PDB file of C-alpha atoms and ligand atoms in Angstrom:
ATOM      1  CA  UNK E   1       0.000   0.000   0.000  1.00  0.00           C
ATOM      2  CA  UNK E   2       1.363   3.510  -0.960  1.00  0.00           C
ATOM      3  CA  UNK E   3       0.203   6.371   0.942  1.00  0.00           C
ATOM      4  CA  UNK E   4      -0.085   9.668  -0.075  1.00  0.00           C
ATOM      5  CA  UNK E   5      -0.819  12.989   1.852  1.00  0.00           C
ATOM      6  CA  UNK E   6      -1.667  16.300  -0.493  1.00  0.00           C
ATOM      7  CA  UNK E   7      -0.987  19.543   1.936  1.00  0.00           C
ATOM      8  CA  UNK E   8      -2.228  23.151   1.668  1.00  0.00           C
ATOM      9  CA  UNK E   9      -2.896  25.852   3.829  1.00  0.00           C
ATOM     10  CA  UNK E  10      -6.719  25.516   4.882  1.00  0.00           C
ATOM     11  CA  UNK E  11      -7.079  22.155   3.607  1.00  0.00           C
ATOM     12  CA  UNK E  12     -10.826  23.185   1.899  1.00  0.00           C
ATOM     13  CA  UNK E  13      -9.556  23.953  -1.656  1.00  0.00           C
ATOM     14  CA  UNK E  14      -6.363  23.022  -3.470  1.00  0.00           C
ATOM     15  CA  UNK E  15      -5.559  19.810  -1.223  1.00  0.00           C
ATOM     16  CA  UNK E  16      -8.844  18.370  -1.366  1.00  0.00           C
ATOM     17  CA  UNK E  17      -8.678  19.279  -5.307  1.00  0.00           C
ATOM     18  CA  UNK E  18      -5.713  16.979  -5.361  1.00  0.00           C
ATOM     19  CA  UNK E  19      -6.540  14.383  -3.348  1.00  0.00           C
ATOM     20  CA  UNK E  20     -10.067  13.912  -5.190  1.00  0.00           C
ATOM     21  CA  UNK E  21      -8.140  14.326  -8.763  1.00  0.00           C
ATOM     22  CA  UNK E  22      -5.671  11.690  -7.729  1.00  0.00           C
ATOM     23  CA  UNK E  23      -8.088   9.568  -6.394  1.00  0.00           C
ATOM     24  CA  UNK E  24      -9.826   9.961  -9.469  1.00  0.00           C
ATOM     25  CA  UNK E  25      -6.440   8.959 -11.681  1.00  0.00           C
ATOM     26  CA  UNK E  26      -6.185   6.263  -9.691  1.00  0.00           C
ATOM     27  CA  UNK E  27      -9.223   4.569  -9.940  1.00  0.00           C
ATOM     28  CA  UNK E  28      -9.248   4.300 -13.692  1.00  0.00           C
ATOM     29  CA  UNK E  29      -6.059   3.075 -13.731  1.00  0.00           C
ATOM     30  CA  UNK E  30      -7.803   0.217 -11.845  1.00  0.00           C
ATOM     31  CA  UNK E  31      -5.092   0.547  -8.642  1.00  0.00           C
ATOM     32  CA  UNK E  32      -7.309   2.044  -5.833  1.00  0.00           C
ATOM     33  CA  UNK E  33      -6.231  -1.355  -4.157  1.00  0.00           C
ATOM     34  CA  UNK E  34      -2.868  -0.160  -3.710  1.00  0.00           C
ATOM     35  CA  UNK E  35      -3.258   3.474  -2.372  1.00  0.00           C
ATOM     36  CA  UNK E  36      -3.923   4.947   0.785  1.00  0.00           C
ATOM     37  CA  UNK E  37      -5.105   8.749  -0.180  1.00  0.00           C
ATOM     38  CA  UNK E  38      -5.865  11.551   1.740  1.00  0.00           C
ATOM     39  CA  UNK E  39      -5.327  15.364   2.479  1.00  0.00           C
ATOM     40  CA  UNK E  40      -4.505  18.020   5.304  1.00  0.00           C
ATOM     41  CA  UNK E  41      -3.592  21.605   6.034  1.00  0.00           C
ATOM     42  CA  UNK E  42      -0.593  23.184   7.956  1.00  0.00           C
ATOM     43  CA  UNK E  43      -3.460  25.358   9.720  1.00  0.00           C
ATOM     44  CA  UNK E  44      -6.282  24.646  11.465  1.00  0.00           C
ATOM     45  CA  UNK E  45      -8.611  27.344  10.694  1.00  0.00           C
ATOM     46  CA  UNK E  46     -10.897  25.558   8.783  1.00  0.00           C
ATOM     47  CA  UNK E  47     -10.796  22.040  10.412  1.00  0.00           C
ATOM     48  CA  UNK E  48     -14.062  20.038  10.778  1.00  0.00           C
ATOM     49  CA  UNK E  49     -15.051  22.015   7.238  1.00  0.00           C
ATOM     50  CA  UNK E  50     -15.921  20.247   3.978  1.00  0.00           C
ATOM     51  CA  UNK E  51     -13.988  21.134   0.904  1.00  0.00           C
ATOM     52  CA  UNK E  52     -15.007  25.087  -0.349  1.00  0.00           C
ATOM     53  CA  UNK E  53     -18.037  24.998  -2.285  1.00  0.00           C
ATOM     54  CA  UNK E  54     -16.115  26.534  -5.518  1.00  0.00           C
ATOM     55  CA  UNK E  55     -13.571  23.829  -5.332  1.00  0.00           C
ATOM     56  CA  UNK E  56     -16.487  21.127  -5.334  1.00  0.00           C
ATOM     57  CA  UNK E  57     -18.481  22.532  -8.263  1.00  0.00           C
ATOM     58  CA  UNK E  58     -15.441  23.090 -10.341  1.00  0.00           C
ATOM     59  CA  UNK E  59     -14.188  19.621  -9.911  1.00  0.00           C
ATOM     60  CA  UNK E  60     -17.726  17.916 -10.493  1.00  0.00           C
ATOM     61  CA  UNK E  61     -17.991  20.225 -13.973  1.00  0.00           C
ATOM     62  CA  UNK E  62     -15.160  17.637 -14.463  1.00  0.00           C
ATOM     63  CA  UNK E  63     -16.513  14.328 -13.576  1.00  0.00           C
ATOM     64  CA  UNK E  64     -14.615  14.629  -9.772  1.00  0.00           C
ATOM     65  CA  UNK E  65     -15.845  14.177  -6.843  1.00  0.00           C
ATOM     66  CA  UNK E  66     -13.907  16.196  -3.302  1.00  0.00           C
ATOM     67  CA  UNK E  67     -14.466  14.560  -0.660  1.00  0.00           C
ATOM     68  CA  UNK E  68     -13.423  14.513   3.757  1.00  0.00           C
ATOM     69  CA  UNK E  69     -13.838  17.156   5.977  1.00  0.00           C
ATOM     70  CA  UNK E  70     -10.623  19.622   6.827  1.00  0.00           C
ATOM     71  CA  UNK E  71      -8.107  18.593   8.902  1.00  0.00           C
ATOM     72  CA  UNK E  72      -4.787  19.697  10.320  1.00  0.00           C
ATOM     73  CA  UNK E  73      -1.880  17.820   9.230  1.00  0.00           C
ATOM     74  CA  UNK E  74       0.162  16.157  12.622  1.00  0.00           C
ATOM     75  CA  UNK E  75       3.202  15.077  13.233  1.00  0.00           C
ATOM     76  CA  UNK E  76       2.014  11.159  13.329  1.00  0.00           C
ATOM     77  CA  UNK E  77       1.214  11.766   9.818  1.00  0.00           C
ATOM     78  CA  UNK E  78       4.828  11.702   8.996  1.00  0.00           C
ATOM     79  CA  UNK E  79       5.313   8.390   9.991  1.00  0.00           C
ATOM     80  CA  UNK E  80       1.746   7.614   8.400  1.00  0.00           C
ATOM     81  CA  UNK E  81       2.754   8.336   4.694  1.00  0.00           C
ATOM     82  CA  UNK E  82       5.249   7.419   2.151  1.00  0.00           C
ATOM     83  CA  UNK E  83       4.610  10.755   0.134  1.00  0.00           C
ATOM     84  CA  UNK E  84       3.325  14.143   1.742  1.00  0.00           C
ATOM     85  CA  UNK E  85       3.223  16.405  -1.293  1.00  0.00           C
ATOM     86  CA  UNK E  86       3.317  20.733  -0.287  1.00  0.00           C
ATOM     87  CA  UNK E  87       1.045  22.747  -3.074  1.00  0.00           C
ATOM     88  CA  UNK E  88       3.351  25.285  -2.421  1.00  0.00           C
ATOM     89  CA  UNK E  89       6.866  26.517  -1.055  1.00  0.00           C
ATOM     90  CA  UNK E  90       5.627  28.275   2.228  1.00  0.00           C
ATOM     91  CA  UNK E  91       3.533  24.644   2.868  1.00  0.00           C
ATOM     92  CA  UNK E  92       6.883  22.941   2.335  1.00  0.00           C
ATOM     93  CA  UNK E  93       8.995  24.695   4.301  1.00  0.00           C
ATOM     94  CA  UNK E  94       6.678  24.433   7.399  1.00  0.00           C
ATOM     95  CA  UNK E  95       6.423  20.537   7.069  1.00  0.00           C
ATOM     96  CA  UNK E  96      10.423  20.144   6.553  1.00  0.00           C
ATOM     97  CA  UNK E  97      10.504  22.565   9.835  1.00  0.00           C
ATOM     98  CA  UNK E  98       8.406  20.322  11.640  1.00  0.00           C
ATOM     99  CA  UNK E  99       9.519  17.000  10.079  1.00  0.00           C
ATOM    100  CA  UNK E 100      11.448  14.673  12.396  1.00  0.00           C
ATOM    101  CA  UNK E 101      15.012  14.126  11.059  1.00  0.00           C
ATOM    102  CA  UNK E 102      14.311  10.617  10.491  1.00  0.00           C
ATOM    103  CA  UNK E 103      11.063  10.712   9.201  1.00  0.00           C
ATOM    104  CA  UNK E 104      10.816   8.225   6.456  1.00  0.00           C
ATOM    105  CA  UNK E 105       8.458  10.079   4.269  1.00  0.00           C
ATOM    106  CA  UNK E 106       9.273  12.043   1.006  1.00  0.00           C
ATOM    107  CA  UNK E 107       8.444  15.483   1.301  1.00  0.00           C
ATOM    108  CA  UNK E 108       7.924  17.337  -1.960  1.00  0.00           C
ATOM    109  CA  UNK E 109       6.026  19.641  -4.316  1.00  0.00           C
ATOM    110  CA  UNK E 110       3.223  18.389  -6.088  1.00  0.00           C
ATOM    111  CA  UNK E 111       4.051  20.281  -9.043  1.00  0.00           C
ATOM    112  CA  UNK E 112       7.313  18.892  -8.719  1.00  0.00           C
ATOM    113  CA  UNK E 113       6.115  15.838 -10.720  1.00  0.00           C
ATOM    114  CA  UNK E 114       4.812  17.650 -13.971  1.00  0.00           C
ATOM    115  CA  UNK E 115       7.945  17.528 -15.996  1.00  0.00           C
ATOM    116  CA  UNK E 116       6.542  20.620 -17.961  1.00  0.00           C
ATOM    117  CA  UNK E 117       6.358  22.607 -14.396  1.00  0.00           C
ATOM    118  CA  UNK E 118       9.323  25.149 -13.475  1.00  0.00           C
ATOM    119  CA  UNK E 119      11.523  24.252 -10.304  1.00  0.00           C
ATOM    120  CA  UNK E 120       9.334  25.398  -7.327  1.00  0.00           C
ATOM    121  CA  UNK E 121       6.140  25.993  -9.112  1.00  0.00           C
ATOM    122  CA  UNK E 122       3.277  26.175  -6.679  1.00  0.00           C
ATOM    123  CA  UNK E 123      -0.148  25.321  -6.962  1.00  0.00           C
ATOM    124  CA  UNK E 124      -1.858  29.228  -6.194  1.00  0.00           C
ATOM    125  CA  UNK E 125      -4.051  29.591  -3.708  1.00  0.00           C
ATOM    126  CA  UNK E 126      -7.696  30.165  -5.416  1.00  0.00           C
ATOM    127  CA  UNK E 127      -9.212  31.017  -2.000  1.00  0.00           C
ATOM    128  CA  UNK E 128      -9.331  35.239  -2.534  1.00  0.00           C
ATOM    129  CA  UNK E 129      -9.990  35.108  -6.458  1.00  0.00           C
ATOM    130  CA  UNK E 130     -12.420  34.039  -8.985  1.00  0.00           C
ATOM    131  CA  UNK E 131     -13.934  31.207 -10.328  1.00  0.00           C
ATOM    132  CA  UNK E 132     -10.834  30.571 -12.836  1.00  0.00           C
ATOM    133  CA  UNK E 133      -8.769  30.073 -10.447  1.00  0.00           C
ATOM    134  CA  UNK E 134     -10.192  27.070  -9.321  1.00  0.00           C
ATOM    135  CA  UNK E 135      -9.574  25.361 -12.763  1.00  0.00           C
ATOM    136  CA  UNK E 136      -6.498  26.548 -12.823  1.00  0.00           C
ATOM    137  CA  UNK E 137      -5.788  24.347  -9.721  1.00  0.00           C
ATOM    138  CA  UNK E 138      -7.799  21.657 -11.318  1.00  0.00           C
ATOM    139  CA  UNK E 139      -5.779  21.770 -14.252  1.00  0.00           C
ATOM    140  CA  UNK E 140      -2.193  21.876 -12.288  1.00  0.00           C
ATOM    141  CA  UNK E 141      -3.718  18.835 -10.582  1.00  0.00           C
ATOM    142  CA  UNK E 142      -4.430  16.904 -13.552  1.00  0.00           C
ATOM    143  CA  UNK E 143      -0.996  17.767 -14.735  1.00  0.00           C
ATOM    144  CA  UNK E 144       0.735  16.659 -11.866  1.00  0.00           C
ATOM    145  CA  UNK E 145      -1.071  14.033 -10.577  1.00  0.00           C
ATOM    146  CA  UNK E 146      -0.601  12.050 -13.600  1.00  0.00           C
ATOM    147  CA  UNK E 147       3.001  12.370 -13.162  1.00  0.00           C
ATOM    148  CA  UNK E 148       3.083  11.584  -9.680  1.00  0.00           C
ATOM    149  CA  UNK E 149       1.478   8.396 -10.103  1.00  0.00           C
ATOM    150  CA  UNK E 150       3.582   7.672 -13.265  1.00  0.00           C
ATOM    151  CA  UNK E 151       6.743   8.125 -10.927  1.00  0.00           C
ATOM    152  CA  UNK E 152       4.940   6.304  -8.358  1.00  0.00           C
ATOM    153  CA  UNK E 153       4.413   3.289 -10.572  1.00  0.00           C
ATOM    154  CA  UNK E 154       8.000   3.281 -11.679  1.00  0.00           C
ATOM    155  CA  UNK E 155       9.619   3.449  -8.012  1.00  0.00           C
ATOM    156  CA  UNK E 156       7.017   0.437  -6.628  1.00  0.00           C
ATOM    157  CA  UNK E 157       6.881  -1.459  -9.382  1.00  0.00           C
ATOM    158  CA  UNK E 158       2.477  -0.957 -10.433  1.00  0.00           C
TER     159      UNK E 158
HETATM  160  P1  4NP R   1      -6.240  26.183   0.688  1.00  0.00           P
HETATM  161  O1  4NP R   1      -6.902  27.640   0.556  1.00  0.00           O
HETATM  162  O2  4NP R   1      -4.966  26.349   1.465  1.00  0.00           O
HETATM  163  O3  4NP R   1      -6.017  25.797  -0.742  1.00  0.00           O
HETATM  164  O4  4NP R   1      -7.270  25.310   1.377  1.00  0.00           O
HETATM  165  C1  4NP R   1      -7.099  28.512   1.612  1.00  0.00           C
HETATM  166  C2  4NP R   1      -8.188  28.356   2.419  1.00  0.00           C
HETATM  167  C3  4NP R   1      -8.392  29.257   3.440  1.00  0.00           C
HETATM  168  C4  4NP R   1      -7.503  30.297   3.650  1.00  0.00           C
HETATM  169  C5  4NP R   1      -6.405  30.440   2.844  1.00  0.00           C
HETATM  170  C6  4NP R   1      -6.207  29.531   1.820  1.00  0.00           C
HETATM  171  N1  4NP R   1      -7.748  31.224   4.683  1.00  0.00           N
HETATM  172  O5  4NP R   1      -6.949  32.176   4.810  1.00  0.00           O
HETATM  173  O6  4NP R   1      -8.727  31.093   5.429  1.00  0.00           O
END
């Protein structure tokens, strides 16, 4: 079982995004058997919430699905997943701050996966804009979710 942790900062809009298009990816490549997905926030502010209602619509114009409720992200989680993947550099520097030195978990950005993505590029947060920016997170998703679960296949062998 791989497991995988997408992290933003509220944990309502661009990590649920992720988590429900990777869930989505993974599913019709017929390996939901082999995946343990979820998502979490370095804050707490919105914890106990469901994803934001602008994240949900966009993703179910595209056949997807958000799902779980918000949740910070603890320090048990590093020890819980193989792969805790940042939308952005601020949400990766506070998890390598916190992680424990031996933790056994990769720590990296999402976007860090889309070979057509720049070094560092983040996954913006939608939360104080418009509409497009939700597909825009949608579509940096898609992007990288397909190649994190191409690299993911490679390194265990799916
Ligand atoms: P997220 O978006 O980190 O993608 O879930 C945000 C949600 C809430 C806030 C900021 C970003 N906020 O400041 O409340």
């Amino acid at each position: 079982m791989v497991s995988v942790c997408f992290v933003c900062l509220g944990n309502i809009c661009r990590s649920p995004t992720a988590e429900g298009v990777f869930r989505h990816i993974v599913r019709r490549a017929g390996l939901e058997h082999a995946f343990f997905i979820d998502s979490a926030g370095t804050a707490a502010y919105h914890a106990g919430e469901p994803p934001d209602v602008r994240a949900s619509a966009a993703a179910k114009r595209r056949g997807i699905e958000l799902s779980g409720r918000a949740r910070r992200f603890e320090d048990v989680d590093f020890e819980r997943f193989d792969y805790v993947l940042a939308m952005d550099l601020e949400n990766l520097r506070s998890l390598q701050r916190r992680a424990p030195k031996r933790a056994r978990c990769r720590i990296a950005l999402l976007r860090s996966f889309d070979p057509s993505a720049e070094p560092n590029a983040a996954v913006p947060d939608p939360y104080y804009g418009g509409d497009e920016g939700f597909e825009h997170v949608l579509d940096l998703c898609l992007s990288a979710c397909e190649g994190l679960l191409a690299h993911i296949r490679r390194e265990h062998g799916l």
